[in-house]
Short mmCIF file of C-alpha atoms and ligand atoms in Angstrom, two decimals:
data_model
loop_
_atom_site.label_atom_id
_atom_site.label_comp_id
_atom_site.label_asym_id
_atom_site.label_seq_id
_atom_site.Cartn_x
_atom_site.Cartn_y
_atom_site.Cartn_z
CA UNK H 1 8.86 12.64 -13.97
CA UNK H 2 8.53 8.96 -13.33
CA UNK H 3 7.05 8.13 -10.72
CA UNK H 4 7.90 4.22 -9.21
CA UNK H 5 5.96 5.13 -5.14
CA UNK H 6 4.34 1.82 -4.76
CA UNK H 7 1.06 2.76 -2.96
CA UNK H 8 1.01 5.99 -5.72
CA UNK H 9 -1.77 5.43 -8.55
CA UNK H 10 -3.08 7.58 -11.11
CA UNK H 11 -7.03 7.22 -11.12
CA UNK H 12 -9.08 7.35 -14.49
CA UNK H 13 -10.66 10.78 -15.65
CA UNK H 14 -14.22 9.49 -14.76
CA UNK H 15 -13.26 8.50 -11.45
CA UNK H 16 -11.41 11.73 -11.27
CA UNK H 17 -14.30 13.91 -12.42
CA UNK H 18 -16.61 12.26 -9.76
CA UNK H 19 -14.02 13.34 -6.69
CA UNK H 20 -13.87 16.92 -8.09
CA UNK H 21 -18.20 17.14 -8.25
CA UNK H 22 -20.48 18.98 -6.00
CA UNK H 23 -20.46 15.35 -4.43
CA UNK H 24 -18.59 16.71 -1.81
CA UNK H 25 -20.53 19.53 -0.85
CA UNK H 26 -23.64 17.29 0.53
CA UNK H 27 -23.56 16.44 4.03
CA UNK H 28 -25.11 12.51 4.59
CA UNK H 29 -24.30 11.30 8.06
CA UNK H 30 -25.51 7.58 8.45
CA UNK H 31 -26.38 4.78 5.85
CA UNK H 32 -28.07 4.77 2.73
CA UNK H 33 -31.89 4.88 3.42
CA UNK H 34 -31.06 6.10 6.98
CA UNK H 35 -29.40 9.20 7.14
CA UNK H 36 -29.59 12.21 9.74
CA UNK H 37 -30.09 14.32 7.18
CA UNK H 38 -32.97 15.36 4.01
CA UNK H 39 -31.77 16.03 0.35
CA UNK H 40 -29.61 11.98 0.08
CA UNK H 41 -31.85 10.09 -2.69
CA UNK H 42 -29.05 10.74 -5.08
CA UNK H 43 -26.28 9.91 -2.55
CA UNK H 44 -28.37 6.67 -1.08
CA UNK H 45 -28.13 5.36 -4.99
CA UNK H 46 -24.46 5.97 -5.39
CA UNK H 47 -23.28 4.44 -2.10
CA UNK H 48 -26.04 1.41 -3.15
CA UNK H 49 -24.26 1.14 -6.34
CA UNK H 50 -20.65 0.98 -5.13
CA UNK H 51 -21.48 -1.10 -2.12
CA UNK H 52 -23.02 -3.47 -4.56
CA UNK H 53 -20.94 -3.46 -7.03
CA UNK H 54 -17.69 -4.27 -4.66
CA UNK H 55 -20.03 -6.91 -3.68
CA UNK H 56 -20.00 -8.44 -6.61
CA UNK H 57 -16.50 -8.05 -7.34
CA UNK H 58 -15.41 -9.71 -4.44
CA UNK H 59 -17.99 -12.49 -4.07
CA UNK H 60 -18.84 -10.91 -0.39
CA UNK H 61 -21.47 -9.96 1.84
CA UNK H 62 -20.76 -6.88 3.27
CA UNK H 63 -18.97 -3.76 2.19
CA UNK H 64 -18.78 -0.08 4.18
CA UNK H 65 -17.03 2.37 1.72
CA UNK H 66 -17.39 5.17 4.01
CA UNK H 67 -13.79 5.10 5.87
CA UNK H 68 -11.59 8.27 4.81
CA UNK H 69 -8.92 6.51 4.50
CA UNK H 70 -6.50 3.20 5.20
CA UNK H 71 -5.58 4.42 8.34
CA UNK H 72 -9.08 5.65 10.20
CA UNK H 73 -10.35 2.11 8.43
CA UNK H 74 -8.20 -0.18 10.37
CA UNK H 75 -9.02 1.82 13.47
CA UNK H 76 -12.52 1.02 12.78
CA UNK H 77 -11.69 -2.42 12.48
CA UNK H 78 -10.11 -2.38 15.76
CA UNK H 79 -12.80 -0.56 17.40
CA UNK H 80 -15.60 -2.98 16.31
CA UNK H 81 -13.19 -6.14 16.43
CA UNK H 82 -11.43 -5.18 20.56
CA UNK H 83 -11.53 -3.51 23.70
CA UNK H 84 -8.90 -1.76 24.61
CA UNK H 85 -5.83 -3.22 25.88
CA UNK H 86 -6.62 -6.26 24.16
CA UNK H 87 -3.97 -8.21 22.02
CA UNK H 88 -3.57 -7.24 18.34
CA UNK H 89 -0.88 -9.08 16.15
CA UNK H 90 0.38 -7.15 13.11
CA UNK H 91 3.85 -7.54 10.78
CA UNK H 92 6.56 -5.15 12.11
CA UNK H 93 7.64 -1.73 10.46
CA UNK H 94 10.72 -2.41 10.13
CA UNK H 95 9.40 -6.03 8.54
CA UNK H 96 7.39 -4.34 5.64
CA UNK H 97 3.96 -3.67 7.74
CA UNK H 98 2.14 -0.50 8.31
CA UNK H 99 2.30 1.99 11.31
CA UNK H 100 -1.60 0.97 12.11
CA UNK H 101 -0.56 -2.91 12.58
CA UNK H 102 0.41 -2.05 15.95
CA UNK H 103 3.50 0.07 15.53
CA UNK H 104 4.72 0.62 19.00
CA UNK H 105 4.45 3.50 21.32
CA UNK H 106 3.47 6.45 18.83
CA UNK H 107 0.95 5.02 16.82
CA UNK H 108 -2.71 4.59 18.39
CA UNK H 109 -2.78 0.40 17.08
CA UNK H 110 0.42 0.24 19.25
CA UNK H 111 -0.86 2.24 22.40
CA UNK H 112 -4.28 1.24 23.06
CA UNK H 113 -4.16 -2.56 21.86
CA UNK H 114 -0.89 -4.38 23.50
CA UNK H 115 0.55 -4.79 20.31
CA UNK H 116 2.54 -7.97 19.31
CA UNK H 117 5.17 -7.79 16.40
CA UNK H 118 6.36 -10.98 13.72
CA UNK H 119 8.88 -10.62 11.90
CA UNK H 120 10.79 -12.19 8.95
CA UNK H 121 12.83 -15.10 8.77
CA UNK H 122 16.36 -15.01 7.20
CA UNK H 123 15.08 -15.38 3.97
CA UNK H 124 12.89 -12.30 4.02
CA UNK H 125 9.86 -13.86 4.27
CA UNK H 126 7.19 -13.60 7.04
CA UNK H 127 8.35 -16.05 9.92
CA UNK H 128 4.83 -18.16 10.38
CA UNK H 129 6.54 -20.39 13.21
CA UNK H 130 7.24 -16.98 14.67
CA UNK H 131 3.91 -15.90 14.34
CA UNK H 132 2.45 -19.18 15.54
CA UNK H 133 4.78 -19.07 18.66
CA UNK H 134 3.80 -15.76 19.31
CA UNK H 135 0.13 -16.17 18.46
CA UNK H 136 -0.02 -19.31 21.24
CA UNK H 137 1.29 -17.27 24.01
CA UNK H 138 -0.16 -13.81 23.36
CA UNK H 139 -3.73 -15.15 22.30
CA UNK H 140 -4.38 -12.49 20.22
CA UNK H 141 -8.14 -11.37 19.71
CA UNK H 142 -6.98 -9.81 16.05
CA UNK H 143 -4.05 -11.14 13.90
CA UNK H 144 -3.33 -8.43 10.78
CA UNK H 145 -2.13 -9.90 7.75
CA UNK H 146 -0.99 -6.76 5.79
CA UNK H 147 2.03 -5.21 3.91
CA UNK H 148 3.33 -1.97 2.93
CA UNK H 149 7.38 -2.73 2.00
CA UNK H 150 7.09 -6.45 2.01
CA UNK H 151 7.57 -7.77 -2.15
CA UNK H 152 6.12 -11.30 -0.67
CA UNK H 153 2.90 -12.85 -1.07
CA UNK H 154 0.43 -13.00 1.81
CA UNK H 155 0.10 -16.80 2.36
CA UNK H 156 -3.53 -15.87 3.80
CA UNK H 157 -3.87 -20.01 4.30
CA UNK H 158 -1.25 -19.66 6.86
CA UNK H 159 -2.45 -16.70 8.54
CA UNK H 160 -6.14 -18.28 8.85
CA UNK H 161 -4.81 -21.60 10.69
CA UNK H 162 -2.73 -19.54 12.69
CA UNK H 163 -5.45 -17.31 13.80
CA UNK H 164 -8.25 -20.21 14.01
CA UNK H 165 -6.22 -22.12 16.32
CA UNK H 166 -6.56 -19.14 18.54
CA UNK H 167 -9.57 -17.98 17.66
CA UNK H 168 -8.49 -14.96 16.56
CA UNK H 169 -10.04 -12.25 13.75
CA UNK H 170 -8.13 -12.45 10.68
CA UNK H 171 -7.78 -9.10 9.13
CA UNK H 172 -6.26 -9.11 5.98
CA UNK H 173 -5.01 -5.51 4.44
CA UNK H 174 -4.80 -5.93 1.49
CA UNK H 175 -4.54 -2.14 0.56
CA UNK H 176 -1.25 -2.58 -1.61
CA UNK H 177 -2.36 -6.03 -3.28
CA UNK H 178 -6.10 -5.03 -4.25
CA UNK H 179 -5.42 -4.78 -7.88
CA UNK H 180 -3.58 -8.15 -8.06
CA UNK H 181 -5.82 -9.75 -6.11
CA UNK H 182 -8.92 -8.73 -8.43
CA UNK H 183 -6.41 -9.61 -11.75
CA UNK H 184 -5.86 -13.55 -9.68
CA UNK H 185 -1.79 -12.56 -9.44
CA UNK H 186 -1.92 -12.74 -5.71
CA UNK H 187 -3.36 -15.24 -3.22
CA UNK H 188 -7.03 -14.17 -2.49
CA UNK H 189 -7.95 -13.17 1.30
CA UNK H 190 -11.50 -13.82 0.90
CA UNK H 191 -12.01 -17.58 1.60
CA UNK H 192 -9.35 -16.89 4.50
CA UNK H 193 -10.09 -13.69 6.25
CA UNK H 194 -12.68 -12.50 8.88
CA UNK H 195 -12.39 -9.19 7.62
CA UNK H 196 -10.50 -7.48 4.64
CA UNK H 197 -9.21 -3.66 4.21
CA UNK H 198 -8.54 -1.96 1.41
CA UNK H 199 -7.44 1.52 0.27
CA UNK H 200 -9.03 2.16 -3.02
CA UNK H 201 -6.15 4.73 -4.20
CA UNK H 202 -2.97 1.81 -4.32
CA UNK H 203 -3.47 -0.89 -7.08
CA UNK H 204 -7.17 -0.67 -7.03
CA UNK H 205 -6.53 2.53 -9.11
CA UNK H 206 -9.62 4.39 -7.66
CA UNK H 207 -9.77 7.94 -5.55
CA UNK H 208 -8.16 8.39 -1.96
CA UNK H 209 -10.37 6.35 0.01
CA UNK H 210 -10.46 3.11 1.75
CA UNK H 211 -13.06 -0.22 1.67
CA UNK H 212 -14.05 -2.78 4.77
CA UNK H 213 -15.16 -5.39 3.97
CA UNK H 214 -16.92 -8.30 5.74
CA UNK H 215 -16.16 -12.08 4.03
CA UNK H 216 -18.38 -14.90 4.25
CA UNK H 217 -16.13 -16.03 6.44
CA UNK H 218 -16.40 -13.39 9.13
CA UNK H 219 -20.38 -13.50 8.97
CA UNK H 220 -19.53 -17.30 9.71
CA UNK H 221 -17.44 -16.31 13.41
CA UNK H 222 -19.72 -13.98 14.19
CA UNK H 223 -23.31 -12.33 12.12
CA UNK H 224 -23.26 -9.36 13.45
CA UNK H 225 -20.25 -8.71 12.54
CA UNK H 226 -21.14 -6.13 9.74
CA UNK H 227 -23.41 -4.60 12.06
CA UNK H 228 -20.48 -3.90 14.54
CA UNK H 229 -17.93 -2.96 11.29
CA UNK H 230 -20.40 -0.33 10.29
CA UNK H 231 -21.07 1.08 13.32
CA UNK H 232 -17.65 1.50 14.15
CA UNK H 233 -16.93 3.78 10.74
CA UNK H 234 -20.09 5.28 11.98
CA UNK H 235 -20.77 6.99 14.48
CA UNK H 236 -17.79 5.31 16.30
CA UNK H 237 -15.20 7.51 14.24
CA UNK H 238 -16.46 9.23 11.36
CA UNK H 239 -18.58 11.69 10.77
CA UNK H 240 -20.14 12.83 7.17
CA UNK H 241 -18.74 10.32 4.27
CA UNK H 242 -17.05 11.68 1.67
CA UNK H 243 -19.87 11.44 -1.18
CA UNK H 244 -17.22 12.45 -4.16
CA UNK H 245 -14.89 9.56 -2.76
CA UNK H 246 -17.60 7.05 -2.76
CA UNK H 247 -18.46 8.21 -6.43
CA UNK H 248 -15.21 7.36 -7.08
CA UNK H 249 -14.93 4.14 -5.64
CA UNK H 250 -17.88 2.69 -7.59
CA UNK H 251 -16.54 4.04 -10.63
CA UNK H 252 -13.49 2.25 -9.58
CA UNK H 253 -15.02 -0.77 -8.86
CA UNK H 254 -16.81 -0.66 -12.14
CA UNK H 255 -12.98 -0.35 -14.04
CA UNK H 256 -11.66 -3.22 -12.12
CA UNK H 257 -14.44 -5.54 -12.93
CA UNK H 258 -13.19 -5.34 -16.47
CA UNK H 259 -11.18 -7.34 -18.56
CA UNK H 260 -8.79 -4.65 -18.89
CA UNK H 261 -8.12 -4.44 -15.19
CA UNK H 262 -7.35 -7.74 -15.23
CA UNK H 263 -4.34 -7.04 -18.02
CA UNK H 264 -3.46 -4.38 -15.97
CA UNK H 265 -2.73 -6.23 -13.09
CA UNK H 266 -0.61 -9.10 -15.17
CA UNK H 267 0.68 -6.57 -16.38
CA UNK H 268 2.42 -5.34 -13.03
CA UNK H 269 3.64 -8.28 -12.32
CA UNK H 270 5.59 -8.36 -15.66
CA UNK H 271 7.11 -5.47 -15.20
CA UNK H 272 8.29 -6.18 -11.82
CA UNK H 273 9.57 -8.91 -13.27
CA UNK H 274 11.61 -7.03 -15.72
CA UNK H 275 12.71 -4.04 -13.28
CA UNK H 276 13.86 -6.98 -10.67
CA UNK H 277 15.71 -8.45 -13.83
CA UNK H 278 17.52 -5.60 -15.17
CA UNK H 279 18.45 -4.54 -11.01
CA UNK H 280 19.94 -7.33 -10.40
CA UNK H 281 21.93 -7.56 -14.04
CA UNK H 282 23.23 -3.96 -12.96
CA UNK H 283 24.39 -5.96 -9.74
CA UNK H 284 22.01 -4.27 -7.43
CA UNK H 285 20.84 -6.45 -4.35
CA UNK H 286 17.18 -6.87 -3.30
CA UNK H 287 15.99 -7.69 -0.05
CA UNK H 288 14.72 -11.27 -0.45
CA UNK H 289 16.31 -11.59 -4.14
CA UNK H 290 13.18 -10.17 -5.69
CA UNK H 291 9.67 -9.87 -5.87
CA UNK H 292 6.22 -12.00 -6.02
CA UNK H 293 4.18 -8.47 -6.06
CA UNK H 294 4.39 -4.57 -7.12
CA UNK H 295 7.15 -3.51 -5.51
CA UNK H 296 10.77 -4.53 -4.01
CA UNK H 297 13.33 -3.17 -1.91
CA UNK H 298 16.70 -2.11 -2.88
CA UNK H 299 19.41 -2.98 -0.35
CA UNK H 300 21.84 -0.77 -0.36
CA UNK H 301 24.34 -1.85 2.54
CA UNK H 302 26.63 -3.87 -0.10
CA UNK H 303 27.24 -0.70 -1.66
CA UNK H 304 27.58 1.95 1.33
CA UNK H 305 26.69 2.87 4.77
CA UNK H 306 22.97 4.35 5.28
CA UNK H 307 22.35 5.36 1.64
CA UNK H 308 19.04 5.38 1.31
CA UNK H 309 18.06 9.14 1.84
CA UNK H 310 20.79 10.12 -0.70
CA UNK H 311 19.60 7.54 -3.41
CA UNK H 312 16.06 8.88 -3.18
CA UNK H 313 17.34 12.17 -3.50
CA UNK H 314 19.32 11.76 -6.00
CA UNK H 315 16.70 10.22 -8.14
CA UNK H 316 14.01 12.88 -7.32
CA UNK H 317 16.78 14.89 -8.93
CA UNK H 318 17.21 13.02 -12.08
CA UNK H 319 13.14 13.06 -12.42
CA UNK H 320 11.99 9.79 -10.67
CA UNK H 321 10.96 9.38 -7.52
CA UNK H 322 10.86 6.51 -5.09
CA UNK H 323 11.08 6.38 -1.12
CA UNK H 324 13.77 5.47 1.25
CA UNK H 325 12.93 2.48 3.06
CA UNK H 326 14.23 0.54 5.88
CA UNK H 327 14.99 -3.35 5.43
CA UNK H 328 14.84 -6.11 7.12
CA UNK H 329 17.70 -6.14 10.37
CA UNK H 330 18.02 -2.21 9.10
CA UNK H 331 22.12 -1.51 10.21
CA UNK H 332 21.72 2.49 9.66
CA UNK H 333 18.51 3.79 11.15
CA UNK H 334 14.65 4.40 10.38
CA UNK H 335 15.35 8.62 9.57
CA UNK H 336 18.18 7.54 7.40
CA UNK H 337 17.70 3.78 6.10
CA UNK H 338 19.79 1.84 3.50
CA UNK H 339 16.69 0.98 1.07
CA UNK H 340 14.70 2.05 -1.32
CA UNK H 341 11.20 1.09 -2.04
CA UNK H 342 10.28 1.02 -6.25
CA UNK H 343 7.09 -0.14 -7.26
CA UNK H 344 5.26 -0.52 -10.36
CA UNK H 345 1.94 0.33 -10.33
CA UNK H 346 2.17 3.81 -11.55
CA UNK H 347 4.27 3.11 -14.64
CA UNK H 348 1.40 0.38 -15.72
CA UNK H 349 -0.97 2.62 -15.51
CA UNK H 350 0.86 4.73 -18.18
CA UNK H 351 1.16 2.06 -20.42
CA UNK H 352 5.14 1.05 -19.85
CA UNK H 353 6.07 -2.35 -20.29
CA UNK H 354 9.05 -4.58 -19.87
CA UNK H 355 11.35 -2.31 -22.53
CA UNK H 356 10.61 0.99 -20.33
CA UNK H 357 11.13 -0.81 -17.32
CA UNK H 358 14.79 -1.66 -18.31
CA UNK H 359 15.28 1.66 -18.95
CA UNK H 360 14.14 3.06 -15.89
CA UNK H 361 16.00 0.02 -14.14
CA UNK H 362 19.33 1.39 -15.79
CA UNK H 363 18.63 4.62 -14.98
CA UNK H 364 18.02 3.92 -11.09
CA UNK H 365 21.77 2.04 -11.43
CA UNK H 366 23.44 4.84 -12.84
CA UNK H 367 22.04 6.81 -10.19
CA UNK H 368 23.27 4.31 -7.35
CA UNK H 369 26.85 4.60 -9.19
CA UNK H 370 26.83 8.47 -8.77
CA UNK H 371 25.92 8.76 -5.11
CA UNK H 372 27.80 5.37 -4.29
CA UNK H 373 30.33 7.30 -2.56
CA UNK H 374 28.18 9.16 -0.41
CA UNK H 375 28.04 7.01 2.92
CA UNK H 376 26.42 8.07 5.90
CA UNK H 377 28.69 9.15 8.65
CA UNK H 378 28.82 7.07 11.96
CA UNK H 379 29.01 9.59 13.78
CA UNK H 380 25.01 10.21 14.31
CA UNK H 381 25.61 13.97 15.37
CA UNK H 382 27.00 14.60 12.14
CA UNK H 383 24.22 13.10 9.75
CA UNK H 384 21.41 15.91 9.70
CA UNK H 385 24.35 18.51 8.50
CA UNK H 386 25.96 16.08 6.42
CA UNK H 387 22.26 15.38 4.48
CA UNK H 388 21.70 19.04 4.25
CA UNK H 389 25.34 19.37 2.53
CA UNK H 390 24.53 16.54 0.27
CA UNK H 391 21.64 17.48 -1.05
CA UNK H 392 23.19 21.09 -1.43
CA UNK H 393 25.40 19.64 -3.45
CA UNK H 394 23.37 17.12 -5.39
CA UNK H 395 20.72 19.18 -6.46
CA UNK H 396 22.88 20.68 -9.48
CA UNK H 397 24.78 17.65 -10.08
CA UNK H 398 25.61 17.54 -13.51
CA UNK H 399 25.58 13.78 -14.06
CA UNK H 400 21.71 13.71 -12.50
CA UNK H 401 20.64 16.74 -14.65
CA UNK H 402 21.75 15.19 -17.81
CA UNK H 403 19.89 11.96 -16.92
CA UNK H 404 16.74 14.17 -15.65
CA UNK H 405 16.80 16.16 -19.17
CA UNK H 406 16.46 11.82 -20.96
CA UNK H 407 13.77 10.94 -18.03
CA UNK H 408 11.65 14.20 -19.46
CA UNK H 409 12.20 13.60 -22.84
CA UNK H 410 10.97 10.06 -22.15
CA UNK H 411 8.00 10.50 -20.26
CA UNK H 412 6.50 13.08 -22.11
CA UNK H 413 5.44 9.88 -24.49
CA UNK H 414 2.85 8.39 -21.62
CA UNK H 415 0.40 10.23 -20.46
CA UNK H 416 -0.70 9.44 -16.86
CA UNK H 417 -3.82 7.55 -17.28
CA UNK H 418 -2.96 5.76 -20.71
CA UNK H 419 -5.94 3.64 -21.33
CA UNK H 420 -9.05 6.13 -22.58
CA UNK H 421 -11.39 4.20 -20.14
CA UNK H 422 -15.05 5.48 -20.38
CA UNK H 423 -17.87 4.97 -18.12
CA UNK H 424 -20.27 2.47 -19.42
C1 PLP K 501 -1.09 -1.71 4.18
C2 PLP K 501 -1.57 -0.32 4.44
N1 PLP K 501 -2.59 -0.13 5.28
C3 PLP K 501 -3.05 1.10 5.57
C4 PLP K 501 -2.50 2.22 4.97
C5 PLP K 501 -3.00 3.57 5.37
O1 PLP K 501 -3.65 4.20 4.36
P1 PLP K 501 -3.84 5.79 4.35
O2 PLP K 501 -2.50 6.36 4.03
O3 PLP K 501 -4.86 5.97 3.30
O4 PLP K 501 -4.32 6.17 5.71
C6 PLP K 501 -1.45 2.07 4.06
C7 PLP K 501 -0.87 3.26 3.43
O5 PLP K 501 0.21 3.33 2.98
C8 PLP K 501 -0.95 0.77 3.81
O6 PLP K 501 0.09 0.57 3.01
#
């Protein structure tokens, strides 16, 4: 299988072997050299280590790299940053943000913070007289710079101006990015945000976790502020941390301080190059007209009504998978969208380049051409039985088995962590 989920990584087998240890059967509640339980030397030295060395990496003051995950992170942000009810500004869904920027009604960012929305402008790109406009008359206490389908840069400058005029925390989640930020191939939040979140699992290439971290910058609006940031992981949210993870993460951290990691990133960006290249030679559309970072968004409305769902079926089928994905000004719906979200990250880690990518690129076409006739219907009570018949019939297609049977052959050739890193 191929797999092209942008926030999808393959970790290293030493950061691997640390999340499978007897790490995880230790129970540490606290910080290191203060914990509410006996036994921690061992676990005080690795969360030292990766704590400093993310430090280092980043040129910052503070790190916690106890959060779970992305999700309970940001929450912690927002805990330690607002009360609640208070204004948080975040990059729609439907705009290429996350559900914790403030995603309306069923998300917690969007129902205990009144949550304020920017969007794009008609070139795809994040409206910043939009977000100024609404920044002025909202007076947000936190602005969230942060994308999950959106192939842009982060113009952090922007963001910082924006929220200094207002006085607003800039949060910058950078969770997708990480890896290009450390290799210099995207704009850098540190001299710009107050605070900075990161999964560790996306293009940092490390184990499912998650990083806050405090900038020089946020020390600067307020010194306690990695005071209030770690109290709010814990005991505002969290309980126990999750010792393996945090193994994990400074082995991580370790790998992307390397001259390798740094390739790796360029690397990325080359082949998102070359997979924007060969889409768009195959006539595919992408929202925006391409890329500046891991991933991009196939717009499918030229092509057929609400065909998302079917493409990423159909490609699961043939051996790769990707995700449906709404885009911007989404015609169809967010259960059954017209794009698809492809990103690189996996495939570098495996060692493909810019002649793999053009084959996967032509693959993905051919795959579009097969299920080009297969619209959505208007009717909206007919779509869940007219997926279910779809897929019915897609799953044997004979045109996506033949190309699964090449994808196999293929991939058997790059093994899923290519580079034989080793823990120094
Ligand atoms: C930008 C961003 N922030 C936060 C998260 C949440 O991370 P997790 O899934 O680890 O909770 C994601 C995950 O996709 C993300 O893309």
């Amino acid at each position: 299988m191929i797999g092209l989920i942008p926030s999808e990584n393959h970790a290293s087998p030493a950061v691997r072997l640390a999340v499978a240890s007897t790490l995880s059967s230790k129970y540490s509640e606290g910080y290191p050299h203060r914990r509410y339980y006996e036994g921690n030397q061992i676990i005080d030295e690795i969360e030292l280590e990766a704590i400093n060395r993310l430090k280092k990496l980043f040129k910052v003051p503070h790190v916690n790299v106890q959060p779970y995950s992305g999700s309970p992170a940001n929450s912690a942000i927002y805990f330690a940053l607002m009360e609640p009810g208070e204004t948080l500004m975040g990059l729609k869904l439907a705009s290429g943000g996350h559900l914790t920027h403030g995603h309306p009604k069923v998300t917690f960012s969007g129902r205990f913070y009144n949550s304020v929305q920017y969007g794009l402008n008609d070139k795809a790109r994040i409206d910043f007289e939009q977000v100024e406009k609404l920044a002025l008359k909202h007076r947000p206490k936190v602005i969230v710079a942060g994308n999950t389908a959106y192939p842009f840069e982060l113009n952090f400058k922007k963001f910082s101006e924006i929220a200094d005029k207002v006085g607003a925390y800039l949060v910058a989640d950078i969770s997708h990015v990480t890896g290009l930020v450390i290799s210099g191939d995207h704009l850098s939040p540190f001299p710009y945000a107050n605070v900075v979140m990161s999964t560790t699992h996306k293009t940092f290439r490390g184990p499912r976790g998650a990083m806050i971290i405090v900038t020089n910058r946020g020390v600067a609006k307020d010194k306690d502020l990695p005071g209030k940031i770690d109290k709010a992981v814990f005991p505002g949210l969290q309980g126990g941390p999750h010792n393996e993870t945090i193994a994990g993460i400074a082995i991580a951290a370790q790998e992307a301080s390397s001259e390798q990691f740094q390739e790796y990133g360029h690397q990325i960006r080359k082949n998102t190059n070359a997979l924007v290249v060969i889409l768009k030679e195959r006539g595919l559309k992408l929202v925006g007209d391409g890329s500046e970072t891991h991933l991009m968004l196939l717009d499918l409305t030229e092509i057929g009504f609400g065909l998302g769902t079917q493409l990423a079926f159909a490609l699961d089928v043939a051996g790769i998978y990707a995700n449906k994905n709404t885009i911007p000004d989404e015609p169809c719906s967010p259960f059954y969208p017209s794009g698809l979200r492809i990103g690189t990250p996996l495939v570098t880690t495996r060692g493909m380049k810019a002649v793999e990518m053009r084959k996967i690129g032509n693959w993905i076409a051919d795959v579009v051409e097969i299920v080009a006739q297969e619209e959505l219907p208007q009717d909206k009570k007919l779509r869940h039985q007219f997926i279910k018949n779809f897929k019915q019939r897609y799953a044997s297609n004979k045109a996506l088995l033949e190309i699964r049977v090449e994808v196999k052959k293929f991939a058997k050739d790059y093994k899923l962590f290519a580079d034989e890193w080793q823990l120094a």
